[in-house]
mmCIF file of C-alpha atoms in Angstrom:
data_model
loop_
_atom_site.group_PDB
_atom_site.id
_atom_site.type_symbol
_atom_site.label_atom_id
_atom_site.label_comp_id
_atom_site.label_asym_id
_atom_site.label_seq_id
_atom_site.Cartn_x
_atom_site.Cartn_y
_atom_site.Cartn_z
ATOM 1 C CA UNK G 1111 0.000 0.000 0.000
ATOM 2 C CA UNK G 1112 2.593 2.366 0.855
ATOM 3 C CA UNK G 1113 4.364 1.591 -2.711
ATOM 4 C CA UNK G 1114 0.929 2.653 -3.947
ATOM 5 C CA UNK G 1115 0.949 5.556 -2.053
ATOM 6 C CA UNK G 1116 4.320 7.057 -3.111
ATOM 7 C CA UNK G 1117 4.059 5.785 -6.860
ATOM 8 C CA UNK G 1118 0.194 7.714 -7.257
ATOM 9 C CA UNK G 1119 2.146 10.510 -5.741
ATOM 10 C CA UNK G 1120 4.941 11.012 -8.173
ATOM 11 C CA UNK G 1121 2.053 10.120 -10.774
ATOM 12 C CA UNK G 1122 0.315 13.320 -9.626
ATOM 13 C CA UNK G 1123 3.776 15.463 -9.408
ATOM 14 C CA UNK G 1124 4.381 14.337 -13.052
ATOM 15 C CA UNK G 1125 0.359 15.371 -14.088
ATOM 16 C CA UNK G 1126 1.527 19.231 -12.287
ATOM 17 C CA UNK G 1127 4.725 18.821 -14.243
ATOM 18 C CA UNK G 1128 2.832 18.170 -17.352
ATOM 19 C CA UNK G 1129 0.262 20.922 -16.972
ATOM 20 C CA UNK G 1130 3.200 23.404 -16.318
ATOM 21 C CA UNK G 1131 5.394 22.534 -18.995
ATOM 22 C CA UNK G 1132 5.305 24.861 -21.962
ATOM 23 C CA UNK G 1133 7.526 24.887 -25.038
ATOM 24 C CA UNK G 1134 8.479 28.022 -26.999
ATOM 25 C CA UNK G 1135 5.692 29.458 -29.243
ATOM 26 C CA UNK G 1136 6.967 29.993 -32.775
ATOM 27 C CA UNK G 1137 6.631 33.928 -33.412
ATOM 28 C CA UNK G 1138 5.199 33.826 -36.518
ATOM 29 C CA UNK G 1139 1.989 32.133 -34.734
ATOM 30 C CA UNK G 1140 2.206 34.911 -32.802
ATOM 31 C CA UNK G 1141 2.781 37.118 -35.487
ATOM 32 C CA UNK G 1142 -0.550 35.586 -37.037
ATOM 33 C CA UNK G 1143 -2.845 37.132 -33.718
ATOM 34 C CA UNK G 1144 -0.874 39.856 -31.913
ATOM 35 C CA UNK G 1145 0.109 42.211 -35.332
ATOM 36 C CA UNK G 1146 -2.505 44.232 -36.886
ATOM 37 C CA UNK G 1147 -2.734 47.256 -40.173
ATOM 38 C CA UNK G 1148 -0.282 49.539 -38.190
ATOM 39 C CA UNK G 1149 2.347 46.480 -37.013
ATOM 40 C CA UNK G 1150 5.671 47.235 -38.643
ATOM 41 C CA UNK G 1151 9.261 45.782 -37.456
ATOM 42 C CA UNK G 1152 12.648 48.185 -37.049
ATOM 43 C CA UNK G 1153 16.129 46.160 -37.633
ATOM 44 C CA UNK G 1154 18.356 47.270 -34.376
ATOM 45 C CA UNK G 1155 21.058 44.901 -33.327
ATOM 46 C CA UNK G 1156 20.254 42.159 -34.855
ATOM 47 C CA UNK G 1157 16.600 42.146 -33.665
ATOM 48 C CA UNK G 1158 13.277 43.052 -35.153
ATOM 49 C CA UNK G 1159 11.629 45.351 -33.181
ATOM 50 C CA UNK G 1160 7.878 45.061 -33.392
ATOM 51 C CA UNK G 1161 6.520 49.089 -33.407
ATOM 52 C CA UNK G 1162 2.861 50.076 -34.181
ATOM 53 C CA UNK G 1163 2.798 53.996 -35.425
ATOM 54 C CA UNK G 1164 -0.910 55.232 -35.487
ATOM 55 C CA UNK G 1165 -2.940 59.128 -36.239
ATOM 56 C CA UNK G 1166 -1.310 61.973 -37.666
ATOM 57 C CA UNK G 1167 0.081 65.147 -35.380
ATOM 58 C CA UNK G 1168 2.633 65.897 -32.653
ATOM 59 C CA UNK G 1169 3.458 62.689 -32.224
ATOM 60 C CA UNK G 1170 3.918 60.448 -28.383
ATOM 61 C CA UNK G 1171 6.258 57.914 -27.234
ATOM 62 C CA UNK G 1172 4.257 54.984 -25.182
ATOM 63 C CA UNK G 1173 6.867 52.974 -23.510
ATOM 64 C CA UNK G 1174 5.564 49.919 -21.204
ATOM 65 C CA UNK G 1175 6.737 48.100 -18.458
ATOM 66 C CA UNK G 1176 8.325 44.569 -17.474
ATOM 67 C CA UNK G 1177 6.378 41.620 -18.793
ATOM 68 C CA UNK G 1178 4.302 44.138 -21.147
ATOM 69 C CA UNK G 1179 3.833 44.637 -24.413
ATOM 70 C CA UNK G 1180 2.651 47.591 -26.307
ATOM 71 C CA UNK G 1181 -0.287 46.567 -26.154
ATOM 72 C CA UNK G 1182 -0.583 48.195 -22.742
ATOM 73 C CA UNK G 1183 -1.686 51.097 -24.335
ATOM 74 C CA UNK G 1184 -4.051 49.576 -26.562
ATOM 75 C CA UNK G 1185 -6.911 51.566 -24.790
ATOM 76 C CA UNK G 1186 -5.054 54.833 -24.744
ATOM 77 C CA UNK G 1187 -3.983 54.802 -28.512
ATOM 78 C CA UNK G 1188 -7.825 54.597 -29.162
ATOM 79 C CA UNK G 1189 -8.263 57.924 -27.723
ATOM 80 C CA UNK G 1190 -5.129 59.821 -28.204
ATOM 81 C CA UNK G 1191 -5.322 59.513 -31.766
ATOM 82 C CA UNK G 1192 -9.011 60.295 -31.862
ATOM 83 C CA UNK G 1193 -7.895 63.865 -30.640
ATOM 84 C CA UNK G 1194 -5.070 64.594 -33.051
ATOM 85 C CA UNK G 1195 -2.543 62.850 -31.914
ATOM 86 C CA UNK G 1196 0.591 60.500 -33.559
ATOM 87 C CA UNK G 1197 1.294 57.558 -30.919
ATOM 88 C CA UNK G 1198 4.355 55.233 -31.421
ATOM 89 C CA UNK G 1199 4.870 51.769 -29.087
ATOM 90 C CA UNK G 1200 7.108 49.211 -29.235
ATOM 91 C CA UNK G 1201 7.638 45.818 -28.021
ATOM 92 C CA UNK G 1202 10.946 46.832 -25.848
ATOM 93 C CA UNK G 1203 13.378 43.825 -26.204
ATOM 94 C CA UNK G 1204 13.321 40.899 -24.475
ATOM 95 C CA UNK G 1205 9.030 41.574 -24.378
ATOM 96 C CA UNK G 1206 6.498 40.739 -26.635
ATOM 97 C CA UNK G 1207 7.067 40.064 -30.096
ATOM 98 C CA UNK G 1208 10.461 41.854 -30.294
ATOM 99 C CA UNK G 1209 11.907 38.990 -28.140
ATOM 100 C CA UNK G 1210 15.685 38.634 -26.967
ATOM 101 C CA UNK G 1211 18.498 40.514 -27.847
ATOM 102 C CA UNK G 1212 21.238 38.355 -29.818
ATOM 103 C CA UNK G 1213 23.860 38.876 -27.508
ATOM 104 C CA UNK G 1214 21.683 39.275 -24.283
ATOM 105 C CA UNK G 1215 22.735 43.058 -24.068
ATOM 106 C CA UNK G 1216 19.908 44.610 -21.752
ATOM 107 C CA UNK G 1217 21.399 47.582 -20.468
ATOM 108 C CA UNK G 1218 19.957 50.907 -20.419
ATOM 109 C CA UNK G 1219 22.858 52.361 -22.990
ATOM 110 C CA UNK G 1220 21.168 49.168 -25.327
ATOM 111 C CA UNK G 1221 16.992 50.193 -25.086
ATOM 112 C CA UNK G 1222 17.610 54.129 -24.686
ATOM 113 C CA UNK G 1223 19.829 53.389 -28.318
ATOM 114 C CA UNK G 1224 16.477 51.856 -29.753
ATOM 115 C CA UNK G 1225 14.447 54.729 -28.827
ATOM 116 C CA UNK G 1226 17.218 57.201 -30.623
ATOM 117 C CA UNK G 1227 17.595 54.950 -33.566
ATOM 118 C CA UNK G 1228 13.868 54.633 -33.809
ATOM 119 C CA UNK G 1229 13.064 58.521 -33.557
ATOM 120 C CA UNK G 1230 15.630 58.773 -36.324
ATOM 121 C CA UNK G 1231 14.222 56.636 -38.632
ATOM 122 C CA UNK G 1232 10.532 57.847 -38.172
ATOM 123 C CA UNK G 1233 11.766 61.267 -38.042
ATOM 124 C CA UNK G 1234 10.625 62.485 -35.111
ATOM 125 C CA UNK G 1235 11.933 66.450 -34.189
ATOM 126 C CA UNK G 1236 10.543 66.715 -30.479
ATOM 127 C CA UNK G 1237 7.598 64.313 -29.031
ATOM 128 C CA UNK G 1238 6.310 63.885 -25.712
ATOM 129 C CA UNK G 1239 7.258 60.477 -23.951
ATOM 130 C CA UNK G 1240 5.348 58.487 -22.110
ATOM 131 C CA UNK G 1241 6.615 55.433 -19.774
ATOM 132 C CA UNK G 1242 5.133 53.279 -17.226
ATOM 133 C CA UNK G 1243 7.202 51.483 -14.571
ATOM 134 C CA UNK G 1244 10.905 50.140 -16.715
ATOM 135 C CA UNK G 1245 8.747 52.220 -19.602
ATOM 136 C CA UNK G 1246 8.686 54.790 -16.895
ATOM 137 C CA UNK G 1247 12.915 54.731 -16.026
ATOM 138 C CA UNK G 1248 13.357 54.848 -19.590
ATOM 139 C CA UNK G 1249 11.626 57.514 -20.425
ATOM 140 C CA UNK G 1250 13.343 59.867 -17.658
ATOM 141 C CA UNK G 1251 16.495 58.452 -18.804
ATOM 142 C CA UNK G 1252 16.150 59.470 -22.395
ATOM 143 C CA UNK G 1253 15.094 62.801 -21.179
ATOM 144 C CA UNK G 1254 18.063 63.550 -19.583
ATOM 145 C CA UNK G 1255 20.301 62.449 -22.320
ATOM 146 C CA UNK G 1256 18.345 63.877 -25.378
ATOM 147 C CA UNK G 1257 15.776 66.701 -23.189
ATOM 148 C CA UNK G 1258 15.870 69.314 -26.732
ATOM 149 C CA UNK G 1259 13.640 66.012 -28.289
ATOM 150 C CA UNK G 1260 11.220 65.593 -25.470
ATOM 151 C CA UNK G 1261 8.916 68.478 -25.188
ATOM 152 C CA UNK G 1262 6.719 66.573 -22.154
ATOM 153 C CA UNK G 1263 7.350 63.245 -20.402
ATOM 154 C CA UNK G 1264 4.517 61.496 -18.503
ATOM 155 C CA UNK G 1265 5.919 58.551 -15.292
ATOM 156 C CA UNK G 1266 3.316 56.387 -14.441
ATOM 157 C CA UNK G 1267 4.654 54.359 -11.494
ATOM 158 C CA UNK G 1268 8.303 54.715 -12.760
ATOM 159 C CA UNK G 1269 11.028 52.770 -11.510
ATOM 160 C CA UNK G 1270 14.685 54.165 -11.000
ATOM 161 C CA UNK G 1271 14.390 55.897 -7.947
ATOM 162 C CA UNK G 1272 17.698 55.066 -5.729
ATOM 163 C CA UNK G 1273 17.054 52.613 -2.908
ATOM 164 C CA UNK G 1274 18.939 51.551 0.399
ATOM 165 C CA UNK G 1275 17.399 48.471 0.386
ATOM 166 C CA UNK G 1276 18.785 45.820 -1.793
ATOM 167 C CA UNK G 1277 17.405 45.364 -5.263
ATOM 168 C CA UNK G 1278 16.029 42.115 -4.851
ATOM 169 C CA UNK G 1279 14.571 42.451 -1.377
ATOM 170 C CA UNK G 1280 12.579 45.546 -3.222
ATOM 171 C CA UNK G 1281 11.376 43.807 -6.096
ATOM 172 C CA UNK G 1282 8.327 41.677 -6.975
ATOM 173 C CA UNK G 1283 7.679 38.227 -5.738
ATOM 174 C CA UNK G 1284 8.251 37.169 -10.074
ATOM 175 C CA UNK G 1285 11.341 38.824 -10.390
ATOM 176 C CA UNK G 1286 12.574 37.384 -7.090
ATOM 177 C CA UNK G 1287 11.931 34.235 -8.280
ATOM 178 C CA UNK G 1288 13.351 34.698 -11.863
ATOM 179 C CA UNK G 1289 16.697 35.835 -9.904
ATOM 180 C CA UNK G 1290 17.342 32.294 -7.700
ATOM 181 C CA UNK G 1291 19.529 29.961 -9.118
ATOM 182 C CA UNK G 1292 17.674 26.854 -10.141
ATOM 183 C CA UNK G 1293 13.778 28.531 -10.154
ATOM 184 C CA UNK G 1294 14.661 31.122 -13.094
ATOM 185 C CA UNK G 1295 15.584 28.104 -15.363
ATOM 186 C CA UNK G 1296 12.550 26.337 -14.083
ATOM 187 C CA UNK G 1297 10.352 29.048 -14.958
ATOM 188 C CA UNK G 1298 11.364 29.347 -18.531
ATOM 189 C CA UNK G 1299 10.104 26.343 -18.907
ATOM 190 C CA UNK G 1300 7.436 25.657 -16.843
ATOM 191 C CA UNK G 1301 5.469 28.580 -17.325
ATOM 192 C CA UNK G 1302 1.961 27.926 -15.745
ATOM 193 C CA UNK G 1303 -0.337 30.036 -16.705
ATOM 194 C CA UNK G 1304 -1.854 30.696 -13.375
ATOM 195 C CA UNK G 1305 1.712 32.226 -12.770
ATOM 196 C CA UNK G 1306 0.729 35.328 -15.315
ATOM 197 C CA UNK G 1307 -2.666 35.222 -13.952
ATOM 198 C CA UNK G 1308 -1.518 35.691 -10.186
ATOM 199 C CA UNK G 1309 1.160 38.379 -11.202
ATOM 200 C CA UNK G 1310 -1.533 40.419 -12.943
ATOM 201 C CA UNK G 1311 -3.360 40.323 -9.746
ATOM 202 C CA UNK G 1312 -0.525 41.985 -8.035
ATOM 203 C CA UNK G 1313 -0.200 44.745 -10.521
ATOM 204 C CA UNK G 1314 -3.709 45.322 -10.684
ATOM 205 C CA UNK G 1315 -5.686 46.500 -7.836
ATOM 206 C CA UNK G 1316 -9.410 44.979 -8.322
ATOM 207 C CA UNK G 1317 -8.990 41.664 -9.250
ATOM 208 C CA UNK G 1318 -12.087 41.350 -10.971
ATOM 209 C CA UNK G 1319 -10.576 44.143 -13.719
ATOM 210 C CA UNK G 1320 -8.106 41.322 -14.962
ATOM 211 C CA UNK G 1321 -9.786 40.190 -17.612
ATOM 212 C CA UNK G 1322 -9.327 36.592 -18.969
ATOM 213 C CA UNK G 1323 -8.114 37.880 -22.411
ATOM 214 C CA UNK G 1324 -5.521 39.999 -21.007
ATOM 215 C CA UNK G 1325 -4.150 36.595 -19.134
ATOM 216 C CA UNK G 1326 -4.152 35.028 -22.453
ATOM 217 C CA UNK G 1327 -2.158 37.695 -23.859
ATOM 218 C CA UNK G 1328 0.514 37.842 -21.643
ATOM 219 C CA UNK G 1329 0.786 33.885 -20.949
ATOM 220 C CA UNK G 1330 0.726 33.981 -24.863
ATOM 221 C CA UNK G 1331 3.688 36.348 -25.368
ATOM 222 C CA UNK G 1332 5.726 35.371 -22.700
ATOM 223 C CA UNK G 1333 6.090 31.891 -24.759
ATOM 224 C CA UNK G 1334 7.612 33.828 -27.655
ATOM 225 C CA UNK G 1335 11.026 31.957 -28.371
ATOM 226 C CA UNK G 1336 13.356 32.978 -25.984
ATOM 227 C CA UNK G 1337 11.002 35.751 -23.694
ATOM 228 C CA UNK G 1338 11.436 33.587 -20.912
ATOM 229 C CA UNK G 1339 15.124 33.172 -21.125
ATOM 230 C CA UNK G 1340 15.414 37.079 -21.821
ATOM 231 C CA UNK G 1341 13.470 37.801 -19.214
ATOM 232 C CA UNK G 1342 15.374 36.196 -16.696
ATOM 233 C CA UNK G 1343 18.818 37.446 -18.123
ATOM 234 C CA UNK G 1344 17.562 40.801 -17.869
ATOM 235 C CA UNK G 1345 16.389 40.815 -14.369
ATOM 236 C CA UNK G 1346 19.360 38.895 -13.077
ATOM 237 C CA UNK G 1347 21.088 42.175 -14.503
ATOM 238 C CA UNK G 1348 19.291 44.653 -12.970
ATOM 239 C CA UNK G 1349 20.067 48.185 -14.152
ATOM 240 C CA UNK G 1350 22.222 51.288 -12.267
ATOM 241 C CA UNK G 1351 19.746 53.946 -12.065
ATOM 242 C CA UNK G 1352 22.204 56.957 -12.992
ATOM 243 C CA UNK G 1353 21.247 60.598 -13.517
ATOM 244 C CA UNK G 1354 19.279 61.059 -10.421
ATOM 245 C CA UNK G 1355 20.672 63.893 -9.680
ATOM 246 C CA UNK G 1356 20.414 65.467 -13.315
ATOM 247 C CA UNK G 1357 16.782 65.425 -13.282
ATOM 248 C CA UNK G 1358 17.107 68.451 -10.883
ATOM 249 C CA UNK G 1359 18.343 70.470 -14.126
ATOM 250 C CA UNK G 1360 15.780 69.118 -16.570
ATOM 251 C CA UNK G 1361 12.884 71.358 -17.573
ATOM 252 C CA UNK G 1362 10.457 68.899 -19.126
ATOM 253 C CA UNK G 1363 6.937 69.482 -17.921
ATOM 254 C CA UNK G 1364 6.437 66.438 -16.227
ATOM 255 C CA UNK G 1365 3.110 64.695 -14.429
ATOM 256 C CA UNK G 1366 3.991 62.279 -12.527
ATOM 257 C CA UNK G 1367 0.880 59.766 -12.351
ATOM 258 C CA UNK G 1368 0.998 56.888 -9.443
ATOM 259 C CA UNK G 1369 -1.225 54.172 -8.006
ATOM 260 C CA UNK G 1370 -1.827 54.318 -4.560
ATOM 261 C CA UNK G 1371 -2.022 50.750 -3.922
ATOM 262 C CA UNK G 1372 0.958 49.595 -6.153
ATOM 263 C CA UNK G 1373 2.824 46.831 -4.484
ATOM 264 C CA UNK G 1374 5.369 46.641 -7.048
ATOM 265 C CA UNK G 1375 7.112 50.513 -6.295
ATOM 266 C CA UNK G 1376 5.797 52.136 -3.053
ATOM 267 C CA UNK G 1377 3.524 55.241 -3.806
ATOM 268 C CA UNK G 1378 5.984 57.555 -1.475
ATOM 269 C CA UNK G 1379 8.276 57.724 -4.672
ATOM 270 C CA UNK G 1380 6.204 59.874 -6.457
ATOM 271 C CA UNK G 1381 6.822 62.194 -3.945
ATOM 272 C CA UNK G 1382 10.672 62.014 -4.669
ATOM 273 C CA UNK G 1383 10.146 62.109 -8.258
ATOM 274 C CA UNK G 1384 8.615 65.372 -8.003
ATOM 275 C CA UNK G 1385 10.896 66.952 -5.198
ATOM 276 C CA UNK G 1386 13.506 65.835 -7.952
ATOM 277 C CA UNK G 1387 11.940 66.923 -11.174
ATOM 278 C CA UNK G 1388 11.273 71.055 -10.880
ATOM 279 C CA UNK G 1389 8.801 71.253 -13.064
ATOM 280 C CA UNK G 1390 6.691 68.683 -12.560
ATOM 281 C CA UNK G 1391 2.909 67.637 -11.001
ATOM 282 C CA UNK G 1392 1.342 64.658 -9.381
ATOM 283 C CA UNK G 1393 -1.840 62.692 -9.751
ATOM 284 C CA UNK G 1394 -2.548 60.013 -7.070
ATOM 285 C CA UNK G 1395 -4.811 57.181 -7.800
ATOM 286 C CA UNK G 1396 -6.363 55.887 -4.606
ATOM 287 C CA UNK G 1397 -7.703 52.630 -5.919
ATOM 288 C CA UNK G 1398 -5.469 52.032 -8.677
ATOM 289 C CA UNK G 1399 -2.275 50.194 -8.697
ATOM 290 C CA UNK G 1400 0.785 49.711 -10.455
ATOM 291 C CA UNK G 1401 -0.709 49.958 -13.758
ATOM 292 C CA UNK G 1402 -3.121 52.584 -14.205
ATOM 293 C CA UNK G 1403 -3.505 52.953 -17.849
ATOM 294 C CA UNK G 1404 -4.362 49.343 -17.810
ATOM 295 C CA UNK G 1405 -6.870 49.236 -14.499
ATOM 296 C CA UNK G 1406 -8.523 52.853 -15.882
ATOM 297 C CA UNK G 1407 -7.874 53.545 -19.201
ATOM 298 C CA UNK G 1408 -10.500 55.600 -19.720
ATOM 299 C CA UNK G 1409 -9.914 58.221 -16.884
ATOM 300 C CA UNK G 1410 -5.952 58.296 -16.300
ATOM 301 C CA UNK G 1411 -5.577 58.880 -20.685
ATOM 302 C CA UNK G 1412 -8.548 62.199 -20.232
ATOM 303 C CA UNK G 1413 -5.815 63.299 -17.434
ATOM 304 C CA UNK G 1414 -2.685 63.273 -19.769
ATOM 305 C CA UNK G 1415 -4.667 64.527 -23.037
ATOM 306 C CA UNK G 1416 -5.494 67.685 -20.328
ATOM 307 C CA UNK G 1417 -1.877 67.858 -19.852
ATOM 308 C CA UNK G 1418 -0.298 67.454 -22.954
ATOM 309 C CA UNK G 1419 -3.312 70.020 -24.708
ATOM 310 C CA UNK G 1420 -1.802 72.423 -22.417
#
């Protein structure tokens, strides 16, 4: 009985196993559901960066977050361009259908080059950029080094902020996990995706806003060949936030938009990011979290359009 009892257990560890396991999607399966009309790819170090470029007129950056995709801002295109507006996203490497970078490069010097080359080529003179938490530290990082091109920035629950603590005692339960020896390889392959569905539910306040097709989409995306191994390499790299201190000479209007109830980057550093950024406002969300264009679409993009109309 007992030899019953262990072999129906390692029966059922092996059904878990089974049920976790997921091999690499193919991207151009991917390709076939998550590109539309406006989907174009940019050659940059050996990658293809996946960019959508939608509407005529001054013309935003939409930068997203770790884990995202650009189609974060799928609700907030909608309306920007409806008033006038030109909106550019990307898939930042290692995310979405961009996927890794060749030679694993994931430093700041790497994406802040993308956004350059990419301005370049679309030929963009001066635009207003727009990040949300890695988006976010990106964004005030390519303001610093190239302010005459940004004529507004928007932070929505930015990272970057310097910490005492150490990184990883700071950072979210998946990223923690990503960075042990031994789970991080486990995870890029066995990639439940009750995983996605439980980190969304950190990120979001109300549960009950996650929808099931937003689940699907990131469980979906994350299987692109090689996300999960670029994912892991990038957070087991994590970045030197530098140029804190320059922000104090930048002159970008800035509005600083935050989540009260983020659990991923405390809501007391929107306070610092505006006692280091002169010319800049806040907007607290009191039952938001840490991604607010996602959770509300439809009221946190009416409070940028009254900022950027300005």
């Amino acid at each position: 009985m007992k030899k019953f009892y262990i072999g129906g257990g390692f029966l059922v560890i092996l059904v878990i196993l089974w049920s976790a396991y997921h091999a690499d999607v193919p991207l151009e399966l991917l390709k076939e559901k998550y590109t539309d009309q406006y989907s174009t790819f940019f050659p940059f170090q050996g990658m293809d960066v996946h960019y959508r470029d939608q509407g005529e007129g001054p013309p935003l950056y939409l930068l997203h977050g770790t884990g995202a995709s650009l189609h974060t801002w799928d609700v907030w295109t909608q309306k920007i361009v409806s008033k006038g507006y030109r909106v550019v996203r990307l898939d930042l490497p290692a995310y979405g259908l961009t996927g890794a970078h060749p030679d694993g490069d994931y430093s700041p010097a790497m994406y802040l080059g993308l956004l350059e080359a990419l301005r370049n080529h679309l030929e963009l003179d001066s635009l207003v950029i727009v990040g949300n938490s890695f988006g976010g530290f990106l964004s005030w990082q390519y303001a610093i080094n190239h302010s005459s091109r940004v004529s507004k920035m928007v932070l929505l629950d930015p990272s970057g902020a310097p910490r005492k603590d150490s990184v990883n005692k700071s950072s979210p339960l998946i990223v923690r996990l990503a960075r042990t020896k031994g789970v991080g390889e486990v995870l890029s392959k066995f990639t439940p995706r009750s995983i996605i569905e439980g980190n969304l539910k950190e990120v979001y306040y109300h549960d009950s806003l996650v929808a099931e097709e937003t689940i699907d989409r990131y469980h979906e995306l994350s299987l692109r060949e090689g996300n999960r191994k670029a994912f892991i390499d990038r957070v087991r790299n994590p970045y030197q936030a530098t140029g804190w201190e320059q922000l104090s000479t930048l002159e970008v209007p800035t509005l600083i938009m935050w989540g009260e109830q983020d659990e991923w980057i405390p809501v007391a550093d929107a306070e610092r990011f505006h006692q280091a950024i002169p010319n800049s406002r806040v907007l607290i969300y009191p039952a938001l979290g840490h991604v607010p264009m996602e959770e509300d679409p439809a009221g946190t993009v009416d409070d940028v359009l009254s900022f950027i109309s300005e």
